[in-house]
XYZ file of C-alpha atoms in Angstrom:
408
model
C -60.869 -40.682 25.727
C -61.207 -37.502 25.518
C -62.159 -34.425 26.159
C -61.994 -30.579 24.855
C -65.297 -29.289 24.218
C -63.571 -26.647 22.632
C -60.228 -25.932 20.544
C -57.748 -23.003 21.372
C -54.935 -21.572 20.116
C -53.906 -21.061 16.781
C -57.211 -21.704 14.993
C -58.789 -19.913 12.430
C -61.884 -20.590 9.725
C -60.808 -22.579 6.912
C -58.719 -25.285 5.418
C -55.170 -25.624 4.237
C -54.224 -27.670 1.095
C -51.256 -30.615 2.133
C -50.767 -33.140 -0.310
C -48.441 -36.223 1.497
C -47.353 -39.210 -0.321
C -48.371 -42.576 0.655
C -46.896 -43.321 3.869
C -46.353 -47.466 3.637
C -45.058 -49.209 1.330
C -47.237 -51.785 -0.502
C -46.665 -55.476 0.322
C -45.911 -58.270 -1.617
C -49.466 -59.706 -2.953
C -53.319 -60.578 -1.611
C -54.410 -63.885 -0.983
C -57.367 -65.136 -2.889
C -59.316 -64.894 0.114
C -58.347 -61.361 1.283
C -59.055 -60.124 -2.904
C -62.858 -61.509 -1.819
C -62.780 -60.015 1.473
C -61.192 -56.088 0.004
C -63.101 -56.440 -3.025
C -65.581 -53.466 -2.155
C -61.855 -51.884 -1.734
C -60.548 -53.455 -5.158
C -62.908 -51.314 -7.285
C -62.003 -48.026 -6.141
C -59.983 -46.115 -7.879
C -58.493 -44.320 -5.564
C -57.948 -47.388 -3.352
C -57.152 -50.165 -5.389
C -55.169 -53.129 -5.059
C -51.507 -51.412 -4.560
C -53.967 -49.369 -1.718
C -55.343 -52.495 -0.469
C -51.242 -53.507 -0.747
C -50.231 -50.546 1.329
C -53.197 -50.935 4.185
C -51.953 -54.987 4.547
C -48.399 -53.890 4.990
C -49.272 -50.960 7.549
C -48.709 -51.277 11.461
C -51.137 -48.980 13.055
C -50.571 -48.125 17.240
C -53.901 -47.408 18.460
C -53.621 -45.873 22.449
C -56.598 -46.993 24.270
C -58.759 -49.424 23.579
C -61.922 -47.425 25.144
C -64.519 -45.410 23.516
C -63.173 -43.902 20.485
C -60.505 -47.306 20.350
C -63.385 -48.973 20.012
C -64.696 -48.179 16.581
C -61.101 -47.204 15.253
C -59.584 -51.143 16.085
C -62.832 -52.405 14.293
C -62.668 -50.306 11.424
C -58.904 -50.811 11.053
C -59.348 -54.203 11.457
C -62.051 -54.461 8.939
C -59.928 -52.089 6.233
C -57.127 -54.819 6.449
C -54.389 -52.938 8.523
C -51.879 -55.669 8.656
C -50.983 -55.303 12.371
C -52.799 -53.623 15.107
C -51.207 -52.258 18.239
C -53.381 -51.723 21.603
C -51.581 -50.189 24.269
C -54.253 -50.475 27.214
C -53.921 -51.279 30.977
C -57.697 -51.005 32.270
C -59.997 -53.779 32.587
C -63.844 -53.467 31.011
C -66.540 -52.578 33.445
C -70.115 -52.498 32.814
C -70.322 -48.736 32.202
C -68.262 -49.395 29.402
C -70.645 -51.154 27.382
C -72.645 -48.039 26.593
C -70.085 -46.913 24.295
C -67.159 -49.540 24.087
C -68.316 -51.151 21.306
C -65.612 -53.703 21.128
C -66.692 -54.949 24.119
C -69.553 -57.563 25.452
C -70.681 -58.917 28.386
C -68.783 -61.706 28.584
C -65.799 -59.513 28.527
C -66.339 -57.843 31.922
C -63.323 -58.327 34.352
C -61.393 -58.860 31.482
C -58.309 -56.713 30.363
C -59.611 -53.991 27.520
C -56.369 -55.113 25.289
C -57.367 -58.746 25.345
C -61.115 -58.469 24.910
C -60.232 -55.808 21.722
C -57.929 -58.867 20.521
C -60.279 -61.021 20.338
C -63.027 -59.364 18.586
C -60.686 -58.538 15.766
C -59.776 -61.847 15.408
C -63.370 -62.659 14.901
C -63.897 -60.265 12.216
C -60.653 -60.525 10.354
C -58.534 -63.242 12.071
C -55.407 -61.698 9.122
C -55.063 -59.354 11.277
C -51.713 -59.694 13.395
C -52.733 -58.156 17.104
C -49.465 -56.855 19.337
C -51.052 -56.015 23.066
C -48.922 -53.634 25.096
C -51.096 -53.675 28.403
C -48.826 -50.968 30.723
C -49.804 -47.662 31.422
C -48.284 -45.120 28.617
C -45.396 -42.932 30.182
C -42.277 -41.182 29.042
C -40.226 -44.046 29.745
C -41.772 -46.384 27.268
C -43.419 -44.562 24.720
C -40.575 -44.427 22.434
C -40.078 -48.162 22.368
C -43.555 -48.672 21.709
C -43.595 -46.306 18.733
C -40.864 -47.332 17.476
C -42.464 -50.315 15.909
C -45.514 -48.741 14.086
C -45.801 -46.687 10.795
C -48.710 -44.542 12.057
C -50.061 -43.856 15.858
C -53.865 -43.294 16.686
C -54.591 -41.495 19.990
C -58.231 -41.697 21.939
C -57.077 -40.708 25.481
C -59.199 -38.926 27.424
C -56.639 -36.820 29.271
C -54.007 -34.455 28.656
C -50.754 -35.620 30.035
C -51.270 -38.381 27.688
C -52.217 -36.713 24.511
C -49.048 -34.488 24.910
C -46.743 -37.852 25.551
C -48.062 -38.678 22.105
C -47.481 -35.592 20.436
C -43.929 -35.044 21.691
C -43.162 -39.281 21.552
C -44.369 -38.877 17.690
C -42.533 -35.762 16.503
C -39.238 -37.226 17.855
C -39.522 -40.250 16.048
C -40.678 -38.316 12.789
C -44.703 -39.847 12.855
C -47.920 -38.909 12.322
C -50.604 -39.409 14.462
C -54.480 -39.258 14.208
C -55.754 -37.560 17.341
C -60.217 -37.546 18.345
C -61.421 -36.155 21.452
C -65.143 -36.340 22.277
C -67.122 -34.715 26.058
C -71.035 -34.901 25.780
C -71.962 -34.001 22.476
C -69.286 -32.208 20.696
C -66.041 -34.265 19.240
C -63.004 -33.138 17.255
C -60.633 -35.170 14.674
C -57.151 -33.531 13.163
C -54.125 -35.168 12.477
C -50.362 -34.096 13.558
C -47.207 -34.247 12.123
C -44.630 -32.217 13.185
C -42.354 -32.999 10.325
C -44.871 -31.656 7.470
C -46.987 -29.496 9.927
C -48.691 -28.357 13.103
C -48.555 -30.413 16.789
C -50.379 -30.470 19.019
C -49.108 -28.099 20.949
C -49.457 -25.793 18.153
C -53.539 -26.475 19.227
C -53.118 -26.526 22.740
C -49.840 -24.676 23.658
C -50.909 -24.892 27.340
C -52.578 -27.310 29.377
C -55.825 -26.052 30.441
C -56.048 -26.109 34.772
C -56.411 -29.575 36.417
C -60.504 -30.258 36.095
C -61.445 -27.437 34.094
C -61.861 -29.901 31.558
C -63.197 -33.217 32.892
C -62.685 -36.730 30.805
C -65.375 -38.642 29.710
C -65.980 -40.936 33.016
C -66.115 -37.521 34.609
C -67.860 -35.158 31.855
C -70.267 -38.313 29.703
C -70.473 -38.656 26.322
C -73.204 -39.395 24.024
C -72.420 -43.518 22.964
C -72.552 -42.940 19.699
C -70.585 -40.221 19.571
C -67.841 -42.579 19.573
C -68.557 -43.973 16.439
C -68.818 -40.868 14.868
C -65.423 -39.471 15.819
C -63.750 -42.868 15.588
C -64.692 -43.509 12.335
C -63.146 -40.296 11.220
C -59.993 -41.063 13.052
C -60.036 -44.158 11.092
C -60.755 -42.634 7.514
C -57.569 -40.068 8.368
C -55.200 -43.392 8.833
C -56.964 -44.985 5.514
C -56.106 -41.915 4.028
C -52.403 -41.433 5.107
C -51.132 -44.982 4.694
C -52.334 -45.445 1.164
C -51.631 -41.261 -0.064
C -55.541 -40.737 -0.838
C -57.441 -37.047 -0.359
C -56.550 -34.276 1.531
C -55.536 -35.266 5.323
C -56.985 -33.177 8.072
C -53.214 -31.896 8.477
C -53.665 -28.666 10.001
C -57.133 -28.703 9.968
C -59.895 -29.789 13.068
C -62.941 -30.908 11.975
C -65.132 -30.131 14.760
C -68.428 -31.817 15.490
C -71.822 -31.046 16.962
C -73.881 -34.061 17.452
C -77.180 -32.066 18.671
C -77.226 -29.517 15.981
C -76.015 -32.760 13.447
C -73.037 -30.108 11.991
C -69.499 -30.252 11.302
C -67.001 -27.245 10.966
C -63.285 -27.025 10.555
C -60.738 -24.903 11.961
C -57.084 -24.467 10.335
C -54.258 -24.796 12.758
C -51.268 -23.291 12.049
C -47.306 -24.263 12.969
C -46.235 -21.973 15.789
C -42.802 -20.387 14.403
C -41.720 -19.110 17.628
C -42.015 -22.577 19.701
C -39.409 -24.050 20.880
C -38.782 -27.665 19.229
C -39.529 -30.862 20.792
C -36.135 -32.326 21.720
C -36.740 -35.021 24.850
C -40.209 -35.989 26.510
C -40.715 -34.506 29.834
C -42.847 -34.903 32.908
C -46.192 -34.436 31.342
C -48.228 -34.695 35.006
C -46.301 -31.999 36.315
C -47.099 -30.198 33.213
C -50.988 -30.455 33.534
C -50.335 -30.169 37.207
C -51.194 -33.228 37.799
C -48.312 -33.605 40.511
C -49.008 -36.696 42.913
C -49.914 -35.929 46.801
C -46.431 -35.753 49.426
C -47.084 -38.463 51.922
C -48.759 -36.584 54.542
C -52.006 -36.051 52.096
C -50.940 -32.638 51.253
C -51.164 -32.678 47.114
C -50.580 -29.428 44.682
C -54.246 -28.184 45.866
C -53.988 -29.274 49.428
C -54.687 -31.763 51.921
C -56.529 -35.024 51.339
C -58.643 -37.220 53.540
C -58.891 -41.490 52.553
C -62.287 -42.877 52.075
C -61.548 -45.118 55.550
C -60.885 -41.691 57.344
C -64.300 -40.415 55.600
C -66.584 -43.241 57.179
C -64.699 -42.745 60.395
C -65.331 -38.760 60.532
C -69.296 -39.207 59.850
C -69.830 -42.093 62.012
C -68.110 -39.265 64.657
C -70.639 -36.847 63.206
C -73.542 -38.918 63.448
C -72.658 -39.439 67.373
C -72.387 -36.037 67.820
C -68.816 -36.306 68.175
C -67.203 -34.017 65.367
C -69.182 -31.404 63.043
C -67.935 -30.477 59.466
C -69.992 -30.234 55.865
C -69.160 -33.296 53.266
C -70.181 -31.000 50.025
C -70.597 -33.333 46.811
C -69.315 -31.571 43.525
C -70.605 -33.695 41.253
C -74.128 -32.946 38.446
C -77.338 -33.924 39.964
C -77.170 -37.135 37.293
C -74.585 -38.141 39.155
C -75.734 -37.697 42.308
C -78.757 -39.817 41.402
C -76.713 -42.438 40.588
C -74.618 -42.912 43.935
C -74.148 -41.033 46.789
C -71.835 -40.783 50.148
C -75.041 -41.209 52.765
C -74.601 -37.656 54.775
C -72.971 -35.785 51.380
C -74.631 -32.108 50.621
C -74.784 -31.388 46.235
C -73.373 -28.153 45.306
C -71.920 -29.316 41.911
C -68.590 -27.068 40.756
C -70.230 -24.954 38.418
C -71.421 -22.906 41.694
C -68.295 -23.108 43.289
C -66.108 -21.452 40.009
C -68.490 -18.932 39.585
C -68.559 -17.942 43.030
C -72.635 -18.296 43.635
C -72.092 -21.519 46.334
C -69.496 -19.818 48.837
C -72.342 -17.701 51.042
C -73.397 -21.447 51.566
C -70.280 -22.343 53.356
C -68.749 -21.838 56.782
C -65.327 -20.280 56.452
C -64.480 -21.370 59.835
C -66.063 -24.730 59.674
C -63.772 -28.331 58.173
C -65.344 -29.512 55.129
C -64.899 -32.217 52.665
C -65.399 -32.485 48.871
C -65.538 -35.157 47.147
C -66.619 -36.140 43.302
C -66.478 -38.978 41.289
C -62.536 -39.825 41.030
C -60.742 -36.114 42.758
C -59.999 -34.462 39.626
C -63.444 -31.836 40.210
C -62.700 -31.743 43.797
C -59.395 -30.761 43.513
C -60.038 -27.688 41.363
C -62.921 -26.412 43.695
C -60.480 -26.954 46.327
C -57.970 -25.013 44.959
C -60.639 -22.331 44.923
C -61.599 -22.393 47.902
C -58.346 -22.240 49.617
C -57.410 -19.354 47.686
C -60.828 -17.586 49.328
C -59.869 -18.089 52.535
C -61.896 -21.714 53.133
C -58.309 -22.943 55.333
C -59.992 -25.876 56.769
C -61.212 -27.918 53.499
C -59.848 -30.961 51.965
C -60.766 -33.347 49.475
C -61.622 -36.843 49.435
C -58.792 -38.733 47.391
C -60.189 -41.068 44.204
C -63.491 -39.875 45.082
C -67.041 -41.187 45.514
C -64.805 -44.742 43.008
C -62.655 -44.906 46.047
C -65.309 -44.509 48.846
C -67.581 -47.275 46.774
C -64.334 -49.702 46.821
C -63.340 -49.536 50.269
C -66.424 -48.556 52.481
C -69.579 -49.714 50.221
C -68.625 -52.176 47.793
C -72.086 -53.030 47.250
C -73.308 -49.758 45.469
C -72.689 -49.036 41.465
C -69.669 -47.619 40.682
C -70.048 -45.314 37.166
């Protein structure tokens, strides 16, 4: 789900006038039933019952059936969207529940797709479900497109959201894009045929965690809701031709000062088109680890290899510094017994180096290697020769050394 606390590139103040006609085409009639159910719907002008037509004969793709997923399948499902897509591969864990609204209890263990099925059925069992539970990649993402009218996107990580962008503009759709990190979130919509991309907002990756997701950076719960009902009024909007779509425009929100603003994106002229989808992890440099440990920002050591090296240290045996990245919330939470907290925020801005041995072996570690990686990348390129990173983090440690303490 997501994660830019702020938007670069070609922004500016304002708002640009695009008027797009409906984008389905109405079906056939409403059942008795569903005129009671859309009635609310019925008696807006602007909606109506050929809008009510166009929203039952719509097939909406909704990536990631998470936090902003959450609210957007519910809402969707509620609007009458005739069929919902959910392409989701994770499973719901109890730190999911403070924000996953489409998701109870009972649901833990279970697969995010199935659990989001089921709760639609129980508010609006017309609606016609599809699950695609894989992981999203260039090699399906066309095929899976293919099949819907109108994509919504509430990743949380940047090889993804620019899979979506390019899978979209080749097959000539829109999509609805949110993003939310702590307290700030961000809704636009992108269509490369009738305006700006993504890439037009984001013509560069930003380095790998600079920018941390939302398991790494939080989010406010309800911030969810917020940004995923907006999402959700954008595909309203689109499928039946009402209002002004946030087509090259980001409306930009700040949930402690309660305030929304909106930035106009314009179409870069000089980018190249979108002609195939590429390797989008190389392209956040996100390239996987050789098989001797060594990844793009060096060597890695396993959580087994970890427990080994300071049950050596505790004997005596072996001396090096296992420096935790994470915030002191996090570090309240769970910790590696032995671990030091120097969260990255000192390490980028060069205050926590004096702490560290240059000659000495350390160890970083965070919650799943993304943070760990980038102050390791640092640190190598100040001389620190002898560090390395714990791979999947303080996650991986908790799986395979203490299963018994609460993973985040």
């Amino acid at each position: 789900m997501g994660s830019e606390a702020t938007t670069s590139g070609r922004t500016q103040p304002g708002a640009a006038e695009h008027s797009l006609p409906p984008l389905v085409e109405p079906a056939g009639s409403l059942t008795p039933e569903e005129v009671r159910r859309y009635s609310r719907h019925l008696i807006i002008p602007e909606v109506g019952m050929e809008g009510q037509l166009r929203l039952k004969n719509a097939r909406v793709l909704v990536i990631g059936a998470g936090g902003l997923g959450s609210p957007a399948l519910l809402y969707l499902a509620a609007a009458g969207v005739g069929t919902l897509g959910i392409v989701d591969d994770d499973v719901v864990e109890a730190s999911n529940l403070q924000r996953q609204v489409i998701h109870g209890v009972t649901d833990l263990g279970r697969t995010k797709a199935a659990s989001a099925r089921d709760s639609i059925r129980e508010l609006n069992p017309g609606v016609d479900v599809v699950l695609h539970e894989v992981r999203l990649d260039a090699s399906n993402a066309l095929g899976i497109f293919a099949g819907y009218d109108l994509i919504l996107d509430g990743t949380d990580n940047f090889a993804t959201r620019y899979l979506v962008n390019d899978a979209a503009a080749l097959l000539g759709k829109p999509y609805v894009w949110g993003s939310i990190l702590r307290f700030d979130g961000q809704v636009s919509v992108f269509w490369d045929a009738h305006g700006p991309n993504y890439r037009d907002l984001y013509p560069e990756a930003p380095p790998p965690g600079s920018v941390p997701s939302c398991a790494e950076g939080r989010v406010l719960g309800v911030l969810c809701a917020q940004i995923g009902s907006g999402m959700v009024n954008e595909a309203v909007k689109l499928i039946t031709g009402t209002g002004r779509p946030l087509l090259g425009r980001v409306l930009v929100f700040d949930a402690l000062a309660m305030s929304w603003r909106e930035l106009r994106v314009r179409k870069d002229p000089d980018a190249a088109p979108i002609t195939a989808l590429g390797d989008y992890e190389a392209f956040c440099g996100l390239a996987p680890a050789a098989p001797d440990g060594t990844g793009p920002d060096g060597p890695t050591v396993s959580a087994p290899e970890l427990a080994g090296m300071l049950a050596a240290r505790q004997a005596g045996q072996v001396r090096f510094d296992l420096i935790d990245v994470r915030e002191p919330g996090e570090y309240e939470i769970v910790s590696i017994p032995g671990a030091r907290l120097l969260p990255q925020g000192r390490f980028l801005s060069g205050e926590a180096l004096p702490e560290l041995s240059r000659d000495g072996e350390i160890v970083l570690h965070c919650k799943s290697g993304a943070r760990s990686a980038a102050v390791l990348s640092y640190l190598r390129q100040n001389g620190f020769t002898r560090a390395r990173h714990l791979d999947g983090g303080i996650l991986e440690w908790i799986r395979q050394v203490e299963p018994a303490k609460p993973a985040y």
